[in-house]
Coordinates of C-alpha atoms in Angstrom, one line a residue:
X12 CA -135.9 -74.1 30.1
X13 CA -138.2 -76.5 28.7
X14 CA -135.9 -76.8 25.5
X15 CA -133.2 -77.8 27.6
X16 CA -134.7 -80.4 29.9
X17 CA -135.9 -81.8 26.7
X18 CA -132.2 -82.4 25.4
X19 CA -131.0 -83.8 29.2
X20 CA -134.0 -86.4 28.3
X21 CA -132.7 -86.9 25.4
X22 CA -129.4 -87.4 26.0
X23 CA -130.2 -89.9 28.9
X24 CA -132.3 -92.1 26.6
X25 CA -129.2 -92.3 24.1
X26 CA -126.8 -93.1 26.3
X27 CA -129.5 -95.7 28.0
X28 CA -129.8 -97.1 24.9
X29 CA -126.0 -97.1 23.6
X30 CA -127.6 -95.0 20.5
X31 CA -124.3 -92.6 20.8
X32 CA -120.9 -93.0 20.5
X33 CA -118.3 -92.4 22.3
X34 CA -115.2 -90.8 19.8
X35 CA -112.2 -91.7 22.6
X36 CA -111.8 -87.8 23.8
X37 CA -115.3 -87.8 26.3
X38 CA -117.4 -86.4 23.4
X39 CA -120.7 -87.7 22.2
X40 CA -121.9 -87.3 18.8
X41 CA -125.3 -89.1 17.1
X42 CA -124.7 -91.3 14.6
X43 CA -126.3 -89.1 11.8
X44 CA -123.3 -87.4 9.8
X45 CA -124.8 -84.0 9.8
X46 CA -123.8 -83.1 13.6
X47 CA -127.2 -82.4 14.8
X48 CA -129.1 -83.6 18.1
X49 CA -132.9 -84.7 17.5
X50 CA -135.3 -83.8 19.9
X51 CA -138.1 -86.6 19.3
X52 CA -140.6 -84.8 21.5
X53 CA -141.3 -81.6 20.4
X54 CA -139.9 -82.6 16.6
X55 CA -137.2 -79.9 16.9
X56 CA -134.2 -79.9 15.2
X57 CA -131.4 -78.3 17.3
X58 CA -127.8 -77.3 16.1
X59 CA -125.1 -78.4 18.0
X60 CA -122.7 -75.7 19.0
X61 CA -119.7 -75.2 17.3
X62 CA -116.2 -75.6 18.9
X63 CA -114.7 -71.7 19.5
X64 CA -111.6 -72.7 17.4
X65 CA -113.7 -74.7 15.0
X66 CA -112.2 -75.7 11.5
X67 CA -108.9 -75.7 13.4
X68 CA -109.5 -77.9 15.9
X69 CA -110.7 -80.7 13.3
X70 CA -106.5 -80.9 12.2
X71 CA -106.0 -80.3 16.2
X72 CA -108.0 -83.9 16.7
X73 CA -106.0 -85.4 13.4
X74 CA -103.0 -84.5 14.4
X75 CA -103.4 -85.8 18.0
X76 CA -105.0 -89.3 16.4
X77 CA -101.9 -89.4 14.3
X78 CA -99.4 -88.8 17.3
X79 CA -100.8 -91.0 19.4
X80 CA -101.0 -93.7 16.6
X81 CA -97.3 -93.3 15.5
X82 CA -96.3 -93.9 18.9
X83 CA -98.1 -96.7 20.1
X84 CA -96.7 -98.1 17.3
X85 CA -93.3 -97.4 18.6
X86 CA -93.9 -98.6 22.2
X87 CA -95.7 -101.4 21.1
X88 CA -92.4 -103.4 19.5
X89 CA -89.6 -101.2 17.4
X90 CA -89.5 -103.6 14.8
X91 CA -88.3 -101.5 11.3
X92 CA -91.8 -102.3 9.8
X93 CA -93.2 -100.6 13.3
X94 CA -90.4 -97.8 12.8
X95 CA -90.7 -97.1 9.0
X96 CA -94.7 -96.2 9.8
X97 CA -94.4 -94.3 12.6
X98 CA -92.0 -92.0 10.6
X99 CA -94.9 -91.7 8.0
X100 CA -97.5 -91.1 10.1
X101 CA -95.5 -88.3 12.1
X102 CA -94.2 -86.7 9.1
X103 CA -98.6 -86.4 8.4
X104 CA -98.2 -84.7 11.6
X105 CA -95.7 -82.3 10.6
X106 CA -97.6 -81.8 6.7
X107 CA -101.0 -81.2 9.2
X108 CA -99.4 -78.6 10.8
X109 CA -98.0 -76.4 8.0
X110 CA -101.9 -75.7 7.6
X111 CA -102.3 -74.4 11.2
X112 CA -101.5 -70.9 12.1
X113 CA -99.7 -71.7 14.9
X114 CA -97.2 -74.2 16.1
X115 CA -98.5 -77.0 18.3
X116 CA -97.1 -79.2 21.4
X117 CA -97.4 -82.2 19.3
X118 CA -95.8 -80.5 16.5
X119 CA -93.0 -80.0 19.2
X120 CA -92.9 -84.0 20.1
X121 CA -93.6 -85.4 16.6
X122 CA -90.1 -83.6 15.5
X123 CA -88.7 -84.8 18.8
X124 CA -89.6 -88.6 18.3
X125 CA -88.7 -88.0 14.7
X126 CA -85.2 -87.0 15.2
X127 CA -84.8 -90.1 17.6
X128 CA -86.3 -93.0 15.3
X129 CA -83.9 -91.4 12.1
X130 CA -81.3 -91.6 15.0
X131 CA -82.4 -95.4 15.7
X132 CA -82.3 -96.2 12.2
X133 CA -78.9 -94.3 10.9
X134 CA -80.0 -91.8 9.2
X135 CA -77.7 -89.2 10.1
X136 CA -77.8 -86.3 7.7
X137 CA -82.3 -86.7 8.8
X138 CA -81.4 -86.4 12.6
X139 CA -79.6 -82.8 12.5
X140 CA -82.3 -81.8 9.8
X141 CA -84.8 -82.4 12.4
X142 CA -83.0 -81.5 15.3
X143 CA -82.4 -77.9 13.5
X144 CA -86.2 -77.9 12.8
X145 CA -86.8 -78.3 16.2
X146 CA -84.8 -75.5 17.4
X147 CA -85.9 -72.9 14.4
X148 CA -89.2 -73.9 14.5
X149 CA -90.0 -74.5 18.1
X150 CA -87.5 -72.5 19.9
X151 CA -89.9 -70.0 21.8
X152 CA -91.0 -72.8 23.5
X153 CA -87.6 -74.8 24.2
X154 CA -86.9 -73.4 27.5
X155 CA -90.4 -74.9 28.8
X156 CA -89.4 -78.0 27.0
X157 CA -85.8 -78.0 28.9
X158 CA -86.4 -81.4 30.0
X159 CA -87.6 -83.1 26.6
X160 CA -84.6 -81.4 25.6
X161 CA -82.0 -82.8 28.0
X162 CA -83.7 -86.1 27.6
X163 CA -83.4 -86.2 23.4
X164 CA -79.7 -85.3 23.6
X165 CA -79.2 -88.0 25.9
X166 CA -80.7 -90.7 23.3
X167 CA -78.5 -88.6 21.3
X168 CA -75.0 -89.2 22.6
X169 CA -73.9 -91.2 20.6
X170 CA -74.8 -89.5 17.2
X171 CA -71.3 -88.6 16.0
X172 CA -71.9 -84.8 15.1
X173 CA -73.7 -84.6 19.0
X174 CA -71.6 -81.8 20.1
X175 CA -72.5 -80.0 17.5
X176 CA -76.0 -80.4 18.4
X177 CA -75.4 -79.2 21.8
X178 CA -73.7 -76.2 20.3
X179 CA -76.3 -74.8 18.2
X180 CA -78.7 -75.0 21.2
X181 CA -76.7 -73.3 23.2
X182 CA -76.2 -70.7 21.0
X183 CA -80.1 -70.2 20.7
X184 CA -80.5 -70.2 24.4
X185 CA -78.1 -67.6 24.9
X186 CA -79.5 -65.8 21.9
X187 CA -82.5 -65.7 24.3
X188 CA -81.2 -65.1 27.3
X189 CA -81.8 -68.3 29.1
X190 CA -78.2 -68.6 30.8
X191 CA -79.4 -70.9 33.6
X192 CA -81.1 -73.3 31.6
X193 CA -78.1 -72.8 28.6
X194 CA -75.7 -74.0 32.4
X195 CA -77.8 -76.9 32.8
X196 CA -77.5 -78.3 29.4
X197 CA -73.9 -77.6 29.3
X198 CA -73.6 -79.7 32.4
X199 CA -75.4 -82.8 30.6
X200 CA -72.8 -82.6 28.1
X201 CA -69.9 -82.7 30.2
X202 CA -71.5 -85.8 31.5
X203 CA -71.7 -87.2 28.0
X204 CA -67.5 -85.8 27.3
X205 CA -66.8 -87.6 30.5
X206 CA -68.0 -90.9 29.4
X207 CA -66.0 -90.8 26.1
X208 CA -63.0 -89.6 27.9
X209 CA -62.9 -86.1 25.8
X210 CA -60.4 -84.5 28.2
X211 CA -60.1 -81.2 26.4
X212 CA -63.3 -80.5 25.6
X213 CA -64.2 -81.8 28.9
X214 CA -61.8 -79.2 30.4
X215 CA -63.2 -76.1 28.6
X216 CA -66.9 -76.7 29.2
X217 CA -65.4 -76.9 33.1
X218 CA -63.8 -73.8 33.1
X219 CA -66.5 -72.2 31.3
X220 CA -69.2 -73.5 34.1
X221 CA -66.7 -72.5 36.7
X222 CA -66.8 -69.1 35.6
X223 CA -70.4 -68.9 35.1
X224 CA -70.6 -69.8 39.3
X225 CA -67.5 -67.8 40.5
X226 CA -67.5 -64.4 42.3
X227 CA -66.0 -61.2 40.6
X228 CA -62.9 -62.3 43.3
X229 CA -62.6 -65.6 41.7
X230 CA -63.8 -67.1 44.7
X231 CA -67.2 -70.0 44.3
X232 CA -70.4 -68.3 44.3
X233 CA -72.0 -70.1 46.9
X234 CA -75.3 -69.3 46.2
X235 CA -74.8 -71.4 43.0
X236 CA -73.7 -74.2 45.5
X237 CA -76.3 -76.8 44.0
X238 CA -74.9 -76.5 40.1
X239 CA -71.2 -75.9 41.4
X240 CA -71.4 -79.3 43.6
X241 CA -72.5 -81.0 40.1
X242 CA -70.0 -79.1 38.4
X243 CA -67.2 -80.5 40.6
X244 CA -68.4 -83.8 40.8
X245 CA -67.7 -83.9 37.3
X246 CA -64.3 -82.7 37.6
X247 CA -63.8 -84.8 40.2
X248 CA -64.3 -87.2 38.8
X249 CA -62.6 -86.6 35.3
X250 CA -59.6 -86.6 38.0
X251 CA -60.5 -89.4 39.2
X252 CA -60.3 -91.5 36.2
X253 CA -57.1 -90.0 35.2
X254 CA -55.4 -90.6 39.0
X255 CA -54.0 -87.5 39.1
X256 CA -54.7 -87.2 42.9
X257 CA -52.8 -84.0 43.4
X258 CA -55.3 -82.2 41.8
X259 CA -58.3 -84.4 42.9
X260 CA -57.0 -84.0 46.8
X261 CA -57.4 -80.1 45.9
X262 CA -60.9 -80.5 44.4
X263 CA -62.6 -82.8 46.9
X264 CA -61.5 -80.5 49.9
X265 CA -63.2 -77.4 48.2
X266 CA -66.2 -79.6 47.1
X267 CA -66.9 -80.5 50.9
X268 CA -66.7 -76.9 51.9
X269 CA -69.5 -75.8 49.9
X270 CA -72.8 -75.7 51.6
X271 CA -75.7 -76.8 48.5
X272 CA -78.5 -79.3 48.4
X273 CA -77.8 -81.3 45.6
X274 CA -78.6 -85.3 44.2
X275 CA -77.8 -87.5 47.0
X276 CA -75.9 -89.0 43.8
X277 CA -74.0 -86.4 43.0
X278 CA -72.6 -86.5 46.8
X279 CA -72.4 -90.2 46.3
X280 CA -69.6 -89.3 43.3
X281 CA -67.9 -87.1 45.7
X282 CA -67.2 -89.0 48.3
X283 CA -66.6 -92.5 46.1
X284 CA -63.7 -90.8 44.6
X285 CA -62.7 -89.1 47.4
X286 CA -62.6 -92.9 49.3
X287 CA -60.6 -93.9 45.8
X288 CA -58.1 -91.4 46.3
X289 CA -57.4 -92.2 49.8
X290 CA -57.1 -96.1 48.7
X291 CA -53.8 -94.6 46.6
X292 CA -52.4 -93.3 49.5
X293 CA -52.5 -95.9 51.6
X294 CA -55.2 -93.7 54.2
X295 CA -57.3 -96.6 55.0
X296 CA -58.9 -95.4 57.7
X297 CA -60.2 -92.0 55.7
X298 CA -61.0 -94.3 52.1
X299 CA -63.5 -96.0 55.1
X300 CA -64.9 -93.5 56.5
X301 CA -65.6 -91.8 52.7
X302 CA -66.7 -94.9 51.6
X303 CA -69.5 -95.5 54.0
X304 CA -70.7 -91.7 53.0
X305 CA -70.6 -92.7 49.3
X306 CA -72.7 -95.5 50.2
X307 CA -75.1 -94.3 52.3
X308 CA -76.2 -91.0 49.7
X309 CA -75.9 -93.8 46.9
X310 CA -78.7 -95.7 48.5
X311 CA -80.5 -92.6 49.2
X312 CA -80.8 -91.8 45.7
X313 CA -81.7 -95.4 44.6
X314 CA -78.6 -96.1 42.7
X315 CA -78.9 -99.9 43.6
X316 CA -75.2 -100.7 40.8
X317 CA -73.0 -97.7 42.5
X318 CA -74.2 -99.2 46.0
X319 CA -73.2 -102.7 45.1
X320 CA -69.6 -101.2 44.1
X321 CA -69.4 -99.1 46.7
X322 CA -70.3 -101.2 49.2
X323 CA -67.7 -103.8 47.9
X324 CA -65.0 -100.7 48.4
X325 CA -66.3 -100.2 52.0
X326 CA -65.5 -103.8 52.8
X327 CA -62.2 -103.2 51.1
X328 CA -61.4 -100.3 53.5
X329 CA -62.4 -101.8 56.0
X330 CA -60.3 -105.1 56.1
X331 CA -57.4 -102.7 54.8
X332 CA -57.4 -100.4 57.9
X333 CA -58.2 -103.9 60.5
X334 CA -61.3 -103.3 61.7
X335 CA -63.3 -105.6 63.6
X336 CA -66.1 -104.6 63.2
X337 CA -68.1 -105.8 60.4
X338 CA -70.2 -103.1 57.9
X339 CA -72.9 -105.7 57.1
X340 CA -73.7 -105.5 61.0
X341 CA -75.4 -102.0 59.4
X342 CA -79.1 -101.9 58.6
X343 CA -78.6 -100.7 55.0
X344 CA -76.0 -103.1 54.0
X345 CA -77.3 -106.1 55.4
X346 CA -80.3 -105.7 52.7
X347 CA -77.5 -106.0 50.0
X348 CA -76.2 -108.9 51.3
X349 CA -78.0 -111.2 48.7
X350 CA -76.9 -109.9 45.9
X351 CA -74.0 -112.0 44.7
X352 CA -71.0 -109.9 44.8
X353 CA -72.1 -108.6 47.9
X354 CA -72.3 -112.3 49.7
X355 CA -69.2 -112.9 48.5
X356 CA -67.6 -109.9 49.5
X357 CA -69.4 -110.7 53.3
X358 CA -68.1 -114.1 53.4
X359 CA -65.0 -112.6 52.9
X360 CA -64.9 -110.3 55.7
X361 CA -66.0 -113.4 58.0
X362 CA -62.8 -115.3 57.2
X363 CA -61.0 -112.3 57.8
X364 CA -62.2 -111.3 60.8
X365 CA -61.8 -115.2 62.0
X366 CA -58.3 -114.8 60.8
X367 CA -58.5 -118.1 58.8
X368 CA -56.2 -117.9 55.7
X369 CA -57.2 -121.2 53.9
X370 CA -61.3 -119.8 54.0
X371 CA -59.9 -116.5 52.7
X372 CA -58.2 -118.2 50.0
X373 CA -61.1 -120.7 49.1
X374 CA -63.7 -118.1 48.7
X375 CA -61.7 -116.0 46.4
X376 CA -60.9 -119.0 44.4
X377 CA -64.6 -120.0 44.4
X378 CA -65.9 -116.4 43.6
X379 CA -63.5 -115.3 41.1
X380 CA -65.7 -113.6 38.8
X381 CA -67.8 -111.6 41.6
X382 CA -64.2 -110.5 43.5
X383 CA -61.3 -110.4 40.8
X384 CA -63.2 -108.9 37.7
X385 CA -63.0 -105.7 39.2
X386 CA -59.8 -103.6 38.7
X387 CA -59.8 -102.1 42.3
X388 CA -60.4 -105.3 44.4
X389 CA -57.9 -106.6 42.2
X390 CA -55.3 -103.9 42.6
X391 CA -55.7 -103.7 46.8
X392 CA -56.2 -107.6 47.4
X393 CA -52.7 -108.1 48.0
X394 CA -52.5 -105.7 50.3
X395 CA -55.5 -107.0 52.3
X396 CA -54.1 -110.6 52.4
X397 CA -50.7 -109.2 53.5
X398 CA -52.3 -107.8 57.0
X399 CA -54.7 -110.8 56.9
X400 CA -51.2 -112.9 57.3
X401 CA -49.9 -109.7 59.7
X402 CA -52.7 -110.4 62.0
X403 CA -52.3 -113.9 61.8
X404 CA -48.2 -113.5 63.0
X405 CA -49.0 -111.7 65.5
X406 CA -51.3 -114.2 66.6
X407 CA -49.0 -117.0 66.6
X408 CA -46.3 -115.4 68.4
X409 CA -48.0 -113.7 71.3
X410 CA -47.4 -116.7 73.7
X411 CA -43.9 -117.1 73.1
X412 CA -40.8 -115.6 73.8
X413 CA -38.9 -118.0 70.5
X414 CA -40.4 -119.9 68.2
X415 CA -39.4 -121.9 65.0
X416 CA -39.3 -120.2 61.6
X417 CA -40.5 -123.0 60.3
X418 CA -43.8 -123.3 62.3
X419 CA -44.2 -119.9 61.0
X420 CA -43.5 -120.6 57.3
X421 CA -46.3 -123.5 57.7
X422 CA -48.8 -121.2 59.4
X423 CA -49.0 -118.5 57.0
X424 CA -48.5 -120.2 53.9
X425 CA -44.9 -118.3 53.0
X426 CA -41.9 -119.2 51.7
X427 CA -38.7 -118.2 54.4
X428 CA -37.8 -115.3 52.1
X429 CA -41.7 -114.2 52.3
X430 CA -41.5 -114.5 55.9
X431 CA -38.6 -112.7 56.3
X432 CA -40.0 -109.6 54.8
X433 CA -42.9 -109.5 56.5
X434 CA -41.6 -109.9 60.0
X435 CA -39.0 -107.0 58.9
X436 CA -42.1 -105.0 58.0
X437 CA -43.1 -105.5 61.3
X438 CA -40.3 -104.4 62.7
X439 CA -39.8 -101.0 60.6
X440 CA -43.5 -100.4 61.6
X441 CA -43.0 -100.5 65.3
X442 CA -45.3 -103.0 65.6
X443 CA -42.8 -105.7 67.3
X444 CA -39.1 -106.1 68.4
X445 CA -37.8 -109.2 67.2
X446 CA -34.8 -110.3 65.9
X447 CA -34.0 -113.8 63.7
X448 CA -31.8 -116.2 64.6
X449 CA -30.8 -117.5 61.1
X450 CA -28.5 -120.3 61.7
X451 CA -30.5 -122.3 64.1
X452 CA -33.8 -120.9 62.3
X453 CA -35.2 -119.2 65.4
X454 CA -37.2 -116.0 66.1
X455 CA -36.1 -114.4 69.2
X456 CA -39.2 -112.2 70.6
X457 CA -38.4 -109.6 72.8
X458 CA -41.2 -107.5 72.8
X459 CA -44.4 -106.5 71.0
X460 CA -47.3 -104.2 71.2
X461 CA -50.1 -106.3 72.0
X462 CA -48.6 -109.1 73.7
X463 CA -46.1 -107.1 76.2
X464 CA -48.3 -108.3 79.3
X465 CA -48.2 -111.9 78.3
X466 CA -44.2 -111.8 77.8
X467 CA -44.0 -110.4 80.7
X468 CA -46.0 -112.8 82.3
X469 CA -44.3 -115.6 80.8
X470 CA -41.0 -114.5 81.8
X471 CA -42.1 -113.5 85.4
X472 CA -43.1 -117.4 85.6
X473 CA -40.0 -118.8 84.7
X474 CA -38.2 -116.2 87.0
X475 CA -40.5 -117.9 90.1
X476 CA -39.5 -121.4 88.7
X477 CA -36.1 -120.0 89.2
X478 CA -36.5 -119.2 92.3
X479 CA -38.9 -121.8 93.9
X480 CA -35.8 -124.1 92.5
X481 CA -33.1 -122.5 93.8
X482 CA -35.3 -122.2 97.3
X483 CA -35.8 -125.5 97.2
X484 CA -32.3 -126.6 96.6
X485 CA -31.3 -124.3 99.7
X486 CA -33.6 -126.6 102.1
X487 CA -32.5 -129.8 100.9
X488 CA -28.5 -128.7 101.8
X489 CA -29.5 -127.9 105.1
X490 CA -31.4 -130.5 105.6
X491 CA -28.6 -133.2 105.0

């Protein structure tokens, strides 16, 4: 006991006296070489303790230093001088551990970070080498390491021979039995074939993910509904792309029957392309209503771009089916509404809802790039200034029972012939019951949803005036 208060003493008085050093992994050693602690005192000389794993755990600390080293210098700025020594300093890694009898986790990440740098710097034929290496060598331990894994094969995609990579691993996971996590990795590379627009490919790793989540009836394995809602996300999408909305109408029906708790993205996916598909049929109402879920599970997962282009779709929809009621009004909108596109898009509803045509006009002209530069806006805009001007006719014609083409043509901006066809839009709608005069240039209203009352009420006046004349006219006869 008195041995061992002597060395707490001791070790006090160093540390008081910053006579030890401190080696960077909360171990102190003297500064003498030989590994010994001096007992002044009693003029003892004690021997430290050796480590359990001793001789091995000296190349466990220098391969760790040289790790550490090799990627600070690769966080620190990847400059090729920065790049060209980490690669020498991990490959020491690798040469340290040939020595050690078993493989190490750093082992595991210096191979990882190898195969990305030769990846950074072009060095193709070095990147499968390692990549191979990693799966011969380390591949009792890659299905702990599934997401180091996913995450190098994403830096990955767009090394030409990729798929090949994903291959070989999956071939090795299935090898080892590990059919869930070989499912998940398949599923990151149906994200990466969907992005270089690999139908075929794309296709087959679908069907063969489909059948890993199906019933021995063919029906979905609902259990699986977590992977089989990524699953047709993906497909949905794929459809999507390719506007084939026969078979994405199919898709997204199924996909909303399944009951699975999945990324609040991957639902954002589903409904975004569901509200795209209704767009191309003309189902305003529905492409709203989809939109707005889209949205909403976009912003729960944080996906601030998809919100901003959603949310730009939502106001679409919503001028498209003539609501009044404008989505920034909502909570989690309204803290979009600075970002540029998005202020754009809302002063754009405003002129719409105030039913002024020259605003509506002006701000797309002034915010070209934010509105026009992306393909859908583009592709619906005509459609949403055509019931802008609808709106607007209907407007202008309420109060009366004829008015002058003319007026009209001046109002809303149209040539005659422009005119024409809307009012006989109108018409084939249902919406009003009109007819053109076109000699004298005249359009005869006889009746229309909306403003029925006030024709009535019109004509009911001049009826009185009628009548008060005619009663009037009576007097005065038998009065003289």
């Amino acid at each position: 006991t008195g041995v061992i208060n002597n060395i707490i003493s001791y070790y006090k008085y160093n540390l008081q006296n910053n006579k030890m050093e401190d080696d960077g992994y909360g171990e102190y050693y003297d500064n003498d070489e030989t590994n010994r602690y001096y007992n002044d005192s009693l003029d003892v000389e004690i021997e430290a303790e050796e480590e359990e794993v001793g001789y091995e755990d000296q190349y466990g600390v220098q391969i760790e230093n040289l790790y550490f080293e090799a990627l600070e210098l690769v966080r620190e700025d990847q400059t090729t001088d920065n790049i060209k020594e980490a690669i020498d300093l991990l490959n020491q890694v690798l040469d340290l551990e040939k020595e050690q009898t078993i493989k190490s986790e750093y082992g595991f990440k210096a191979v990882k970070w190898l195969t990305k740098l030769y990846h950074k710097t072009s060095q193709n034929t070095q990147v499968k080498t390692h990549y191979l290496k990693l799966l011969n060598e380390y591949g009792d331990i890659l299905a702990e390491k599934e997401k180091a894994m996913t995450k190098l094969l994403e830096a990955l995609e767009d090394y030409k021979d990729v798929d090949d990579l994903f291959d070989v691993t999956f071939t090795l996971l299935e090898k080892q039995g590990n059919k869930k996590v070989a499912l998940r990795l398949e599923l990151r590379q149906a994200k990466s074939l969907l992005k270089k627009k690999d139908w075929n490919r794309l296709e087959k790793s679908l069907d063969n993910m489909y059948a890993a989540c199906r019933l021995p009836d063919g029906s979905d394995d609902h259990s699986k509904g977590n992977i089989l809602l990524e699953i047709y996300a993906l497909s949905i999408h794929m459809e999507d792309v390719k506007q084939n909305n026969k078979k994405l109408k199919e898709l997204y029906t199924r996909a909303l029957n399944i009951n699975g708790l999945c990324n609040p993205k991957t639902s954002g996916v589903i409904y975004e392309c569901g509200g795209k598909m209704h767009l191309r049929e003309s189902r305003w109402n529905e492409a709203y209503t989809a939109f707005i879920e889209a949205f909403r599970n976009y912003d729960e997962a944080g996906a601030r771009t998809e919100c901003v282009s959603c949310l730009k779709y939502l106001v679409l929809a919503n001028m498209l089916c003539g609501s009044n009621i404008n989505p920034f009004d909502e909570p989690r909108a309204k803290a979009y509404s600075i970002v540029p596109e998005i202020a754009s898009m809302n002063s754009l509803v405003e002129s719409y809802q105030r039913k002024s045509l020259s605003d509506f006009e002006r701000i797309l002209k002034s915010n070209k790039n934010y509105l026009l530069d992306d393909e859908i806006i583009q592709t619906y805009l005509p459609a949403v200034r055509n019931t802008l001007k609808k709106h607007i006719f209907l407007d202008l014609v309420k109060p009366y029972i004829n008015l002058s083409m003319r007026y009209i043509e001046d109002q809303l901006q149209l040539s005659s012939y422009e005119v024409e066809e809307l009012i006989v839009e109108l018409i084939l709608d249902g919406v009003v019951d009109v007819n053109i005069d076109q000699i004298s240039s005249v359009l005869n209203v006889k009746n229309m949803d909306g403003s029925m009352d006030t024709n009535r009420k019109y004509i009911s006046c001049g009826r009185w005036e009628n009548n008060l004349g005619s009663l009037s006219n009576n007097v005065l006869m038998k009065v003289t």
